[in-house]
């Protein structure tokens, strides 16, 4: 089972691409280190305060895959610099 979550988010405090990338690098690194997932910024790379992250998990069953992706979403929600605007789930 392959599950993916696309997260549209806003980084209000970023005043430059450098600040945005600093926040994203921290979030992406911590997600990759703590969970069995892949993460990439998939849209809005040249916009200061907006981003789209796609998170993917592969597992033999849907339950485990969904647990990993839910943990990733909870982690993103716990980061004060980022506000989640929308979340889209996909299963393959």
Steps between C-alpha positions, in 0.01 A plus 500: 500500500628843407351800673573864436396820666533838334512786748453863398647718773573861584817623671395843628833606651708438188615828348724341237557173319800443725284514813236277342757240398651506847165412656425236236842339526454460874151350461593267214813374677315428823219321314746279309700420813202411720265323260520244223390744227622704205442876486545758226398858431291458185368849427545870580881475518544867408231645727606629843209411724335206326602140446370163394651190656428150375554220748504137385501174694521144371377213713356150456169615650295818494469531878876529557537737206223723633655501847835623365337772291282610793808528721661720235193726487491528879867593500445772237208634704726519807752726325407859593654658186272309260122514467332226299254640245383176335571127500431255219532121546563253214523120501659277234 
